[in-house]
Each structure stands twice: as C-alpha cells, then as structure tokens.
C-alpha cells in the first residue's frame, strides 16, 4: 500500500480588537459595555442622512501604538474606504474601514509576520430575542446600536502558524502585548478580542498554499484551538479521499464540534470599496508617531528575552513570567527585595506559588508579599529549610500571610542539619528497618535508595534535605 500523503496545516489569523477609547470611531458617543440598549447613539452612528464622520484621534494614537508594538511601518498617509454591504446591524449600509492603504503594514510578533493593521468601526449588536421577544406571534431580533461605531483595530497575520496549539499560544502573546500597551481590554468572552482563523493544508515539503477556509469569530482560546483542530481533520479527510476543499466561511459549534458553512467566500469587489468621500486622508505625522512610541512600555516579548538573557532563566520559564505581567511584576519586586535568592530559584518557586494561589490569580492581591516570598526562597536555597518544608510554608503564607521565618519557628519546620545526631539516628533506623534495601544499595543498586530516603523523609516530616540523607546513607553503608 502506498504511504498516505502527510499534510501540514497552514494558518493565518484575522483579529479584531475593540480599542479602549472614551468615544466612538467617528462620533462623540461614549463607549459602553453592559448599559441599557440604545442609550449611546447619535444621528452619526445611527447612519442618519446628512451627518459627517470625524476621525477619533485617540483611536489613531492607539492604532499607531499597536503598529509600533508589532514592528509595522506606519503609513504617513492612509485612507478610509466604504465597505458596502447590507445587514440590519449596519445602518449606513456600509462600514468605514481601510482598504488599499492601511495605517500599518508589515511587522512581526514572535514567530509570526504581520501583514497589516487597519482601523475601522464595529457594527451594532443583533440581539436574538427568541420566543420572549415574539411580536405578532413571530420570533424577533432586536438591534442594540450601543456597540455600533466602536473603534476597532483589525490585525491580519501572514499564514505563518502551523498548528492549532501554536495559534492559541500566539494569540495569547498578542493579547498580552495589547494588554501591556493598554489599548484594549482584549477580552474574548466580552468580545473586545475576536479572532477568525484561516486554515488550509498542503503536502509536507510543499511551499505552495492550499485552498483555505475561514472559521468565524471563535469566542474563547479553547474554542479557537478546537475549531482549528476540527477543520484540519475535516480537510485532511477530504484531501485523503481525493476531494477538493471548497473556499468558504465556516461556523464552528463547540458544543457539537461541527463546522457549518455560513456563506461561500465573498471577493473584494462584492463590497464595492471606494474612498470615504467625507474624510480626508489620515496623515500620521512624525510627532504623532513619536508620541505613540513614547507611551510604549517594555513589551512582553522583550521582557521574556531580558529574563532569559540577563537573568539566565530557561526560555520557557521566562515566557511564563513575562507573558503574565502580574507574575513578571511580582517576580521582579521579589528579586529586588535582595533577600539573597537566585533568579532561577525565585522563578521556580513562583510556579509553586501560582499553583497554590490557583489559576489566573494575581499574587499581588494575595496575602503573600514579594518580600516574604523572596526570603522563603532564600531559606530553601541556604538549606535552612527543606524543599518540602518550603512548600508547606508557601501554603501557610497563602492562607495567613506573615513572615516565613516566624512560621518556620512556630511550626518547627527548620531543617535537621547533617551534623545533627538525630538525623544520623533516623538514617540508621531506616537501614535497620529495611535491611534488604540497604543490602541492595550496598551492592550498587541505587534504585533501592528510594524507600530508605522515603523512610527518613516520613520520620522527619520532610524537614531533612534530600542530598544530606543520601550522603548519610552512603556514609553509614561505607560507600
Ligand atoms: P482574503 O482575501 O480571503 O481575506 P487574505 O489574503 O486577505 O484573504 O488573507 C486573509 C488571512 O488568511 C490572512 O491572515 C492570511 O494570512 C490568511 N491566509 C491567506 N491564504 C491562506 C492559506 N492558503 N492558508 C491559510 N491561511 C491563509
Ligand atoms: Mg479576510
Ligand atoms: Zn454616535
């Protein structure tokens, strides 16, 4: 039987980000989230005739900040276009967007190249009222225009991702970066971060692109990965059975795992793009670009590089800390406390702390101060307490706060040191209790160390250092 062709997934993302400006993209209505429907509207964002749009300067500023954070070229002169289509959530009959000259072009974030970033306005929100909204016996949908006109940045990547997991990880990096620069809440569940995934397959080794499908608006990181995985599977089956992939837009239903076609792919000419006649071209001056650059903080990817380079953390650990700024901040304050803990040890113990605090918790709002945390790590490094005792102290710090030194004293968790006779006595007891294991170790089977060390750990309630126990066992066996 001929070997089946191996296919490689090719994925590009289109991300919509709601910008955290005070007012909408082209009018003075304030942005709202969760306010009563249709309380943030005006003739302009309702698309009434005779009104004129005005570009929101703050949105442009944020757009430039995004472009700079992604290493894009900022266009000195870009253009807004009308993208025409009919839908009840679009009262003007067109969306003001950017077309051939976007505000930002090119760039890169991590391993993924950026194609472009442009500004546009969000549509209103359709609320499907269901049976409770019956009018004359029929189910109705209502429109909430509060969202209509919210500033959006659309970020389009090059097709550089190769797996569902990579897509999810990269989107996490993008979210972290956008959050760090403060331009958006970037919350998928609330819709301030929305992601479409373009997916195709090609034979491994080929450099041509296959026919792609587009998965619309997946509203969580988990669903994004699930949807891509399902689509890769569907396309693999098609290609393996010799059928072509149709270029179309699909909806992924996470509950059933099914992918249903929304519409066949529209082309740019379907939208009858033309330059927005009511807006002059957008000129991004050197002053505007400098002002945006001046507001950029250290970006998460740069922070990860600094943690790995200057502090010598393993790359993976450096990213874990840098991509969750609240963890990176806590880590850096603990490091600056100068308690004598090494960066690598601090970073390792951060993992234990995060586990104890629970998923997504910010250590800064826990009872554990960075100073207490740093001195705990120093105590373990100096072997004043064992690692097991260290974990116990972290648990107590999380529960009640306070000073690790005091807790160690109170709980009697101080390490039993090697020159303490009582530790020698416990080791002797371990050898006597399990002569078979002792004999095996003596004859060179080091696996038999396990039960002996375990015995001592139990007897000392984890207060003895593993390395010391090992050393004493060897010593007492004359090795
Ligand atoms: P469209 O005109 O259909 O919107 P674009 O060329 O503008 O397509 O690309 C939209 C997105 O799809 C980009 O993120 C791009 O990287 C991605 N993309 C383009 N072609 C492919 C392909 N063959 N496979 C996967 N992704 C693709
Ligand atoms: Mg597209
Ligand atoms: Zn308005």
Coordinates of C-alpha atoms and ligand atoms in Angstrom, one line a residue:
X1 CA 0.0 0.0 0.0
X2 CA 1.3 3.5 -0.9
X3 CA 2.1 5.7 2.0
X4 CA -0.6 8.3 2.6
X5 CA 0.4 11.9 1.9
X6 CA 1.3 13.8 5.0
X7 CA -0.3 17.2 5.2
X8 CA 0.8 20.3 7.1
X9 CA -1.7 22.8 8.4
X10 CA -1.2 26.5 7.4
X11 CA -3.0 29.0 9.5
X12 CA -3.4 32.8 9.3
X13 CA -5.4 34.9 11.8
X14 CA -7.5 38.0 11.5
X15 CA -8.0 39.6 14.8
X16 CA -10.4 42.4 15.7
X17 CA -9.6 44.4 18.8
X18 CA -12.0 46.9 20.3
X19 CA -10.0 50.0 21.3
X20 CA -10.5 51.4 24.8
X21 CA -11.1 55.0 23.7
X22 CA -13.6 57.2 25.5
X23 CA -15.7 57.8 22.4
X24 CA -16.7 56.0 19.2
X25 CA -14.6 55.9 16.0
X26 CA -16.4 58.7 14.1
X27 CA -18.8 60.4 16.6
X28 CA -18.8 61.7 20.2
X29 CA -20.9 58.9 21.7
X30 CA -19.3 57.3 24.7
X31 CA -18.4 53.6 24.6
X32 CA -20.4 51.5 26.9
X33 CA -20.4 47.9 28.0
X34 CA -23.5 46.5 29.6
X35 CA -25.5 49.7 29.6
X36 CA -29.2 49.6 28.6
X37 CA -29.6 49.1 24.8
X38 CA -29.6 52.1 22.5
X39 CA -28.6 54.6 25.2
X40 CA -25.3 55.5 23.4
X41 CA -26.4 56.7 20.0
X42 CA -26.5 59.8 17.9
X43 CA -27.5 60.7 14.3
X44 CA -24.0 59.9 13.1
X45 CA -23.6 56.3 14.5
X46 CA -27.2 55.6 13.6
X47 CA -26.3 56.5 10.0
X48 CA -28.9 59.2 9.5
X49 CA -28.6 61.2 6.3
X50 CA -26.7 64.5 6.4
X51 CA -24.3 63.6 9.1
X52 CA -20.5 63.6 8.7
X53 CA -17.9 61.4 10.4
X54 CA -14.9 62.8 12.3
X55 CA -11.8 60.5 12.9
X56 CA -11.2 59.8 16.6
X57 CA -7.6 61.0 17.4
X58 CA -7.3 58.6 20.4
X59 CA -8.1 55.6 18.2
X60 CA -5.5 56.7 15.7
X61 CA -3.0 57.1 18.5
X62 CA -3.8 53.5 19.7
X63 CA -3.6 52.2 16.2
X64 CA -0.1 53.6 15.8
X65 CA 0.9 52.2 19.2
X66 CA -0.2 48.7 18.0
X67 CA 1.7 49.1 14.8
X68 CA 4.9 50.1 16.6
X69 CA 4.5 47.3 19.1
X70 CA 4.3 44.9 16.2
X71 CA 7.2 46.4 14.3
X72 CA 5.0 47.7 11.4
X73 CA 5.6 50.5 9.1
X74 CA 3.2 53.4 9.9
X75 CA 1.8 55.0 6.7
X76 CA 2.4 58.7 6.5
X77 CA -0.9 58.9 4.6
X78 CA -3.6 56.3 4.8
X79 CA -7.2 56.3 3.6
X80 CA -10.6 55.3 4.9
X81 CA -12.9 53.4 2.5
X82 CA -16.5 52.5 2.5
X83 CA -17.1 48.7 2.5
X84 CA -20.6 48.3 1.3
X85 CA -23.0 45.5 2.4
X86 CA -26.4 45.2 3.8
X87 CA -27.1 43.9 7.3
X88 CA -29.5 45.1 10.0
X89 CA -26.6 45.9 12.3
X90 CA -25.1 48.3 9.8
X91 CA -27.5 51.3 9.5
X92 CA -25.4 53.2 6.9
X93 CA -25.3 50.3 4.5
X94 CA -21.5 50.4 4.7
X95 CA -18.7 50.1 7.2
X96 CA -16.0 52.7 7.2
X97 CA -12.8 50.7 7.1
X98 CA -9.4 50.8 5.4
X99 CA -8.6 49.1 2.2
X100 CA -5.6 49.5 -0.1
X101 CA -3.6 51.8 2.2
X102 CA -3.9 50.7 5.9
X103 CA -2.5 52.6 8.8
X104 CA 0.2 49.9 9.5
X105 CA 1.9 47.4 7.2
X106 CA 4.3 44.6 7.8
X107 CA 5.9 43.7 11.1
X108 CA 6.3 40.6 13.3
X109 CA 5.4 39.3 16.7
X110 CA 7.3 36.3 17.9
X111 CA 7.4 33.8 15.0
X112 CA 4.6 35.3 13.1
X113 CA 4.8 38.0 10.4
X114 CA 2.1 40.7 10.5
X115 CA 0.5 41.5 7.2
X116 CA -1.3 44.7 8.2
X117 CA -3.2 46.6 10.9
X118 CA -6.0 48.9 10.0
X119 CA -8.7 50.9 11.7
X120 CA -12.4 50.6 11.2
X121 CA -15.7 50.8 13.1
X122 CA -17.6 48.0 14.8
X123 CA -21.1 47.0 13.7
X124 CA -24.1 47.2 16.1
X125 CA -25.2 44.1 18.0
X126 CA -28.1 41.9 17.0
X127 CA -29.9 40.5 20.0
X128 CA -32.0 37.5 19.1
X129 CA -34.9 37.9 21.4
X130 CA -36.2 34.3 20.9
X131 CA -39.7 33.4 21.9
X132 CA -39.8 36.0 24.8
X133 CA -39.4 38.7 22.1
X134 CA -42.4 37.4 20.0
X135 CA -44.1 40.1 18.1
X136 CA -47.4 39.2 16.3
X137 CA -46.5 35.6 17.0
X138 CA -43.1 35.6 15.3
X139 CA -39.7 35.4 16.9
X140 CA -37.9 38.7 16.5
X141 CA -34.4 40.0 16.7
X142 CA -33.6 43.4 18.1
X143 CA -30.6 45.7 17.4
X144 CA -28.6 47.4 20.1
X145 CA -26.7 50.3 18.5
X146 CA -24.5 51.0 21.5
X147 CA -21.7 48.9 20.0
X148 CA -22.2 50.4 16.5
X149 CA -19.2 52.7 15.7
X150 CA -16.9 51.3 18.4
X151 CA -13.3 51.8 17.2
X152 CA -11.6 48.5 16.0
X153 CA -8.1 47.7 15.0
X154 CA -8.0 44.7 12.6
X155 CA -4.7 42.8 12.8
X156 CA -4.0 40.4 9.9
X157 CA -1.2 37.9 10.1
X158 CA 0.7 36.2 7.3
X159 CA -0.1 32.4 7.1
X160 CA 2.8 31.5 9.4
X161 CA 1.2 29.3 12.0
X162 CA 1.4 25.5 11.7
X163 CA -0.9 24.1 14.4
X164 CA -3.9 24.8 16.5
X165 CA -1.8 24.9 19.6
X166 CA 0.7 27.4 18.0
X167 CA -2.3 29.6 17.0
X168 CA -3.6 29.6 20.5
X169 CA -0.2 30.3 22.0
X170 CA 0.5 33.1 19.6
X171 CA -2.9 34.7 20.2
X172 CA -2.1 34.7 23.9
X173 CA 1.2 36.5 23.2
X174 CA -0.7 39.1 21.1
X175 CA -3.3 39.6 23.9
X176 CA -0.6 40.0 26.5
X177 CA 1.2 42.5 24.2
X178 CA -2.0 44.5 23.6
X179 CA -2.9 44.5 27.3
X180 CA 0.6 45.7 28.2
X181 CA 0.3 48.7 25.9
X182 CA -3.1 49.4 27.3
X183 CA -5.1 49.9 24.1
X184 CA -7.8 47.4 24.8
X185 CA -9.4 45.1 27.4
X186 CA -8.7 42.3 24.9
X187 CA -11.3 40.0 26.5
X188 CA -12.5 37.2 24.2
X189 CA -15.6 36.4 26.3
X190 CA -16.7 40.0 26.2
X191 CA -16.0 40.4 22.5
X192 CA -13.2 43.0 22.8
X193 CA -10.9 40.5 21.2
X194 CA -12.3 38.5 18.3
X195 CA -10.5 36.1 16.1
X196 CA -11.1 34.5 12.7
X197 CA -8.8 31.6 11.7
X198 CA -7.9 30.9 8.0
X199 CA -7.0 27.3 7.6
X200 CA -5.5 25.3 4.7
X201 CA -3.5 22.1 4.3
X202 CA -0.6 21.4 2.0
X203 CA 1.6 18.3 1.5
X204 CA 4.6 18.4 3.8
X205 CA 7.5 19.9 1.9
X206 CA 5.4 21.9 -0.4
X207 CA 5.8 25.7 -0.4
X208 CA 2.5 26.5 -2.2
X209 CA -0.6 27.4 -0.3
X210 CA -3.7 25.2 -0.5
X211 CA -7.3 26.4 -0.6
X212 CA -8.3 27.9 2.7
X213 CA -11.5 28.1 4.7
X214 CA -12.2 30.8 7.2
X215 CA -13.6 30.0 10.7
X216 CA -15.5 32.9 12.0
X217 CA -15.4 34.6 15.4
X218 CA -14.3 32.0 17.9
X219 CA -15.0 33.5 21.3
X220 CA -12.5 31.7 23.5
X221 CA -9.0 30.5 23.3
X222 CA -10.1 26.9 23.8
X223 CA -12.7 27.1 21.0
X224 CA -10.2 28.6 18.7
X225 CA -7.9 25.7 19.1
X226 CA -10.8 23.2 19.0
X227 CA -12.2 24.7 15.8
X228 CA -8.8 24.7 14.0
X229 CA -8.2 21.1 15.1
X230 CA -11.7 20.0 13.8
X231 CA -11.1 21.9 10.5
X232 CA -7.7 20.4 10.0
X233 CA -9.2 16.9 10.5
X234 CA -12.1 17.7 8.1
X235 CA -9.7 19.0 5.3
X236 CA -7.4 16.0 5.9
X237 CA -10.2 13.6 5.2
X238 CA -11.3 15.5 2.1
X239 CA -7.9 15.5 0.6
X240 CA -7.1 11.9 1.5
X241 CA -10.3 10.8 -0.3
X242 CA -9.3 12.9 -3.3
X243 CA -12.0 15.6 -2.9
X244 CA -11.1 19.3 -3.1
X245 CA -11.5 21.8 -0.2
X246 CA -14.1 24.5 -1.1
X247 CA -13.1 28.0 -0.2
X248 CA -15.9 29.1 2.2
X249 CA -16.6 30.6 5.5
X250 CA -17.5 28.2 8.3
X251 CA -19.0 28.4 11.7
X252 CA -17.6 26.1 14.5
X253 CA -20.1 25.0 17.1
X254 CA -18.0 24.0 20.2
X255 CA -21.0 22.1 21.7
X256 CA -21.3 19.6 18.9
X257 CA -17.8 20.1 17.4
X258 CA -19.5 20.6 13.9
X259 CA -18.5 23.0 11.2
X260 CA -21.3 24.5 9.1
X261 CA -20.9 26.7 6.1
X262 CA -22.0 30.3 6.6
X263 CA -21.6 31.6 3.1
X264 CA -19.3 31.0 0.1
X265 CA -16.4 33.3 0.1
X266 CA -17.0 36.9 -1.0
X267 CA -14.5 38.8 -3.0
X268 CA -13.3 42.4 -2.5
X269 CA -15.4 43.6 -5.5
X270 CA -18.6 42.3 -3.7
X271 CA -18.0 45.1 -1.3
X272 CA -17.7 47.9 -3.9
X273 CA -15.0 49.6 -1.9
X274 CA -14.5 53.2 -2.6
X275 CA -12.7 56.0 -0.7
X276 CA -14.8 57.6 2.0
X277 CA -15.7 61.0 0.4
X278 CA -16.5 62.6 3.8
X279 CA -13.0 62.0 5.2
X280 CA -9.7 63.5 4.2
X281 CA -6.7 61.0 4.1
X282 CA -5.3 60.3 7.5
X283 CA -1.9 61.8 8.0
X284 CA 0.3 60.2 10.7
X285 CA 2.9 62.9 11.4
X286 CA 6.3 62.2 13.0
X287 CA 5.1 63.9 16.1
X288 CA 2.1 61.5 16.3
X289 CA 4.4 58.5 15.9
X290 CA 6.9 59.8 18.4
X291 CA 4.1 60.4 20.9
X292 CA 2.8 56.8 20.4
X293 CA 6.4 55.4 20.8
X294 CA 6.9 57.4 24.0
X295 CA 3.9 55.6 25.5
X296 CA 5.1 52.1 24.8
X297 CA 6.2 50.1 27.9
X298 CA 8.6 47.3 27.8
X299 CA 6.8 44.7 25.7
X300 CA 6.3 41.1 27.0
X301 CA 8.5 39.5 24.3
X302 CA 11.3 41.9 25.2
X303 CA 10.8 41.2 28.9
X304 CA 11.0 37.4 28.2
X305 CA 14.3 38.0 26.4
X306 CA 15.6 40.0 29.3
X307 CA 14.6 37.4 31.8
X308 CA 16.3 34.7 29.7
X309 CA 19.3 36.7 28.8
X310 CA 20.3 39.0 31.7
X311 CA 18.8 36.7 34.5
X312 CA 19.6 33.4 32.8
X313 CA 16.1 31.9 33.3
X314 CA 15.2 29.0 31.0
X315 CA 13.3 30.4 28.0
X316 CA 10.1 28.6 28.9
X317 CA 10.1 29.9 32.4
X318 CA 11.0 33.4 31.2
X319 CA 8.0 33.4 28.9
X320 CA 5.6 32.1 31.6
X321 CA 6.6 35.1 33.8
X322 CA 6.8 37.8 31.1
X323 CA 3.6 36.8 29.3
X324 CA 1.6 37.3 32.5
X325 CA 2.7 40.8 33.5
X326 CA 1.3 40.4 37.1
X327 CA 3.6 37.4 37.6
X328 CA 6.6 39.2 36.0
X329 CA 6.0 42.2 38.2
X330 CA 5.8 40.1 41.4
X331 CA 8.9 38.2 40.4
X332 CA 10.8 41.4 39.8
X333 CA 9.8 43.0 43.1
X334 CA 10.8 39.8 44.9
X335 CA 14.1 39.8 43.1
X336 CA 14.7 43.5 44.1
X337 CA 14.0 42.6 47.7
X338 CA 17.5 41.3 47.7
X339 CA 16.9 38.5 50.2
X340 CA 19.7 36.5 48.7
X341 CA 17.6 34.3 46.4
X342 CA 18.8 33.5 42.9
X343 CA 16.6 34.5 40.0
X344 CA 16.3 30.8 38.8
X345 CA 15.2 29.7 42.3
X346 CA 12.7 32.5 42.6
X347 CA 11.3 31.7 39.2
X348 CA 10.9 28.0 40.1
X349 CA 9.2 28.8 43.4
X350 CA 6.9 31.3 41.5
X351 CA 5.4 28.1 39.9
X352 CA 4.6 26.7 43.3
X353 CA 3.1 29.9 44.4
X354 CA 1.0 30.2 41.3
X355 CA -0.3 26.6 41.8
X356 CA -1.2 27.4 45.4
X357 CA -3.0 30.6 44.5
X358 CA -5.0 29.0 41.8
X359 CA -5.4 29.6 38.1
X360 CA -5.2 33.2 36.9
X361 CA -4.8 34.7 40.4
X362 CA -2.7 37.8 40.8
X363 CA -0.1 37.3 43.6
X364 CA -0.1 41.0 44.3
X365 CA -3.6 40.7 45.6
X366 CA -2.8 37.7 47.8
X367 CA -1.5 37.7 51.4
X368 CA 1.9 36.8 50.3
X369 CA 4.2 39.8 49.9
X370 CA 7.1 39.6 47.4
X371 CA 9.5 40.2 50.4
X372 CA 8.1 37.2 52.3
X373 CA 8.3 35.1 49.2
X374 CA 11.9 36.1 48.5
X375 CA 13.0 35.3 52.0
X376 CA 11.3 32.0 51.9
X377 CA 13.1 31.1 48.7
X378 CA 16.4 32.2 50.2
X379 CA 15.8 30.0 53.3
X380 CA 15.4 27.0 51.0
X381 CA 18.4 27.9 48.9
X382 CA 20.5 28.2 52.1
X383 CA 19.1 24.9 53.3
X384 CA 17.7 26.5 56.4
X385 CA 14.6 24.6 55.5
X386 CA 13.9 21.6 53.1
X387 CA 12.0 21.9 49.9
X388 CA 9.1 20.1 51.4
X389 CA 9.0 22.5 54.3
X390 CA 9.2 25.3 51.8
X391 CA 6.1 24.1 50.1
X392 CA 4.3 23.9 53.5
X393 CA 5.4 27.5 54.3
X394 CA 4.1 28.7 51.0
X395 CA 0.7 27.1 51.8
X396 CA 0.7 28.9 55.2
X397 CA 1.8 32.2 53.7
X398 CA -1.1 32.0 51.1
X399 CA -3.6 31.2 53.9
X400 CA -2.5 33.7 56.5
X401 CA 0.3 35.9 55.2
X402 CA 3.1 36.9 57.6
X403 CA 6.8 36.2 57.8
X404 CA 8.3 32.9 56.7
X405 CA 10.9 33.0 59.5
X406 CA 8.2 33.2 62.1
X407 CA 6.2 30.5 60.5
X408 CA 9.2 28.1 60.4
X409 CA 9.9 28.8 64.0
X410 CA 6.3 28.3 65.1
X411 CA 5.7 25.2 63.1
X412 CA 9.1 23.6 63.9
X413 CA 9.9 23.3 60.2
X414 CA 13.6 24.2 60.5
X415 CA 15.8 21.8 58.7
X416 CA 17.5 19.0 60.6
X417 CA 21.1 19.6 59.6
X418 CA 23.5 16.9 58.6
X419 CA 25.7 17.3 61.7
X420 CA 22.6 16.9 63.8
X421 CA 22.9 13.5 65.5
X422 CA 19.2 12.9 65.4
X423 CA 19.3 12.8 61.6
X424 CA 22.1 10.2 61.7
X425 CA 20.0 8.2 64.1
X426 CA 17.0 8.3 61.8
X427 CA 19.1 7.2 58.9
X428 CA 20.4 4.3 61.0
X429 CA 16.9 3.4 61.9
X430 CA 15.9 3.4 58.2
X431 CA 18.8 1.0 57.3
X432 CA 17.7 -1.3 60.2
X433 CA 14.1 -1.2 59.2
X434 CA 14.7 -2.3 55.6
X435 CA 17.9 -4.4 55.5
X436 CA 17.0 -5.8 52.1
X437 CA 17.1 -2.3 50.5
X438 CA 20.2 -1.4 52.5
X439 CA 21.9 -4.5 51.1
X440 CA 20.9 -3.7 47.5
X441 CA 22.3 -0.2 47.8
X442 CA 25.5 -1.6 49.2
X443 CA 25.8 -3.8 46.2
X444 CA 25.4 -0.9 43.8
X445 CA 21.6 -0.8 43.1
X446 CA 20.9 2.9 43.6
X447 CA 17.2 2.5 42.9
X448 CA 16.9 0.9 46.3
X449 CA 17.8 4.3 47.8
X450 CA 14.1 5.4 47.3
X451 CA 12.5 3.5 50.1
X452 CA 15.3 4.4 52.5
X453 CA 15.1 8.1 51.7
X454 CA 11.3 7.9 51.9
X455 CA 11.6 6.4 55.4
X456 CA 13.8 9.3 56.6
X457 CA 11.5 11.9 55.0
X458 CA 8.5 10.5 56.7
X459 CA 10.2 10.2 60.1
X460 CA 11.5 13.8 59.9
X461 CA 8.2 15.1 58.4
X462 CA 10.1 16.4 55.3
X463 CA 12.5 18.6 57.3
X464 CA 15.7 16.9 56.2
X465 CA 17.5 17.8 53.0
X466 CA 17.4 15.0 50.4
X467 CA 21.0 15.4 49.4
X468 CA 22.1 15.1 53.0
X469 CA 20.0 12.0 53.6
X470 CA 21.7 10.4 50.5
X471 CA 25.1 11.3 51.8
X472 CA 24.5 9.9 55.3
X473 CA 23.1 6.6 53.9
X474 CA 26.2 6.1 51.8
X475 CA 28.4 7.1 54.7
X476 CA 26.7 4.6 57.0
X477 CA 26.9 1.8 54.4
X478 CA 30.6 2.6 54.0
X479 CA 30.2 3.5 50.3
Ligands
LIG1 P1 -9.0 37.1 1.9 O1 -8.8 37.9 0.7 O2 -9.7 35.8 1.7 O3 -9.4 37.9 3.1 P2 -6.2 37.4 2.5 O4 -5.2 37.1 1.5 O5 -6.6 38.8 2.8 O6 -7.5 36.5 2.2 O7 -5.8 36.7 3.9 C1 -6.6 36.7 5.0 C2 -6.0 35.8 6.0 O8 -5.9 34.5 5.6 C3 -4.6 36.2 6.4 O9 -4.4 36.0 7.8 C4 -3.7 35.3 5.7 O10 -2.5 35.0 6.4 C5 -4.5 34.0 5.7 N1 -4.3 33.2 4.5 C6 -4.3 33.5 3.2 N2 -4.1 32.5 2.4 C7 -4.1 31.4 3.2 C8 -4.0 30.0 3.0 N3 -3.9 29.4 1.8 N4 -4.0 29.2 4.1 C9 -4.1 29.7 5.3 N5 -4.3 31.0 5.6 C10 -4.2 31.8 4.6
LIG2 MG1 -10.5 38.4 5.1
LIG3 ZN1 -22.8 58.4 18.0

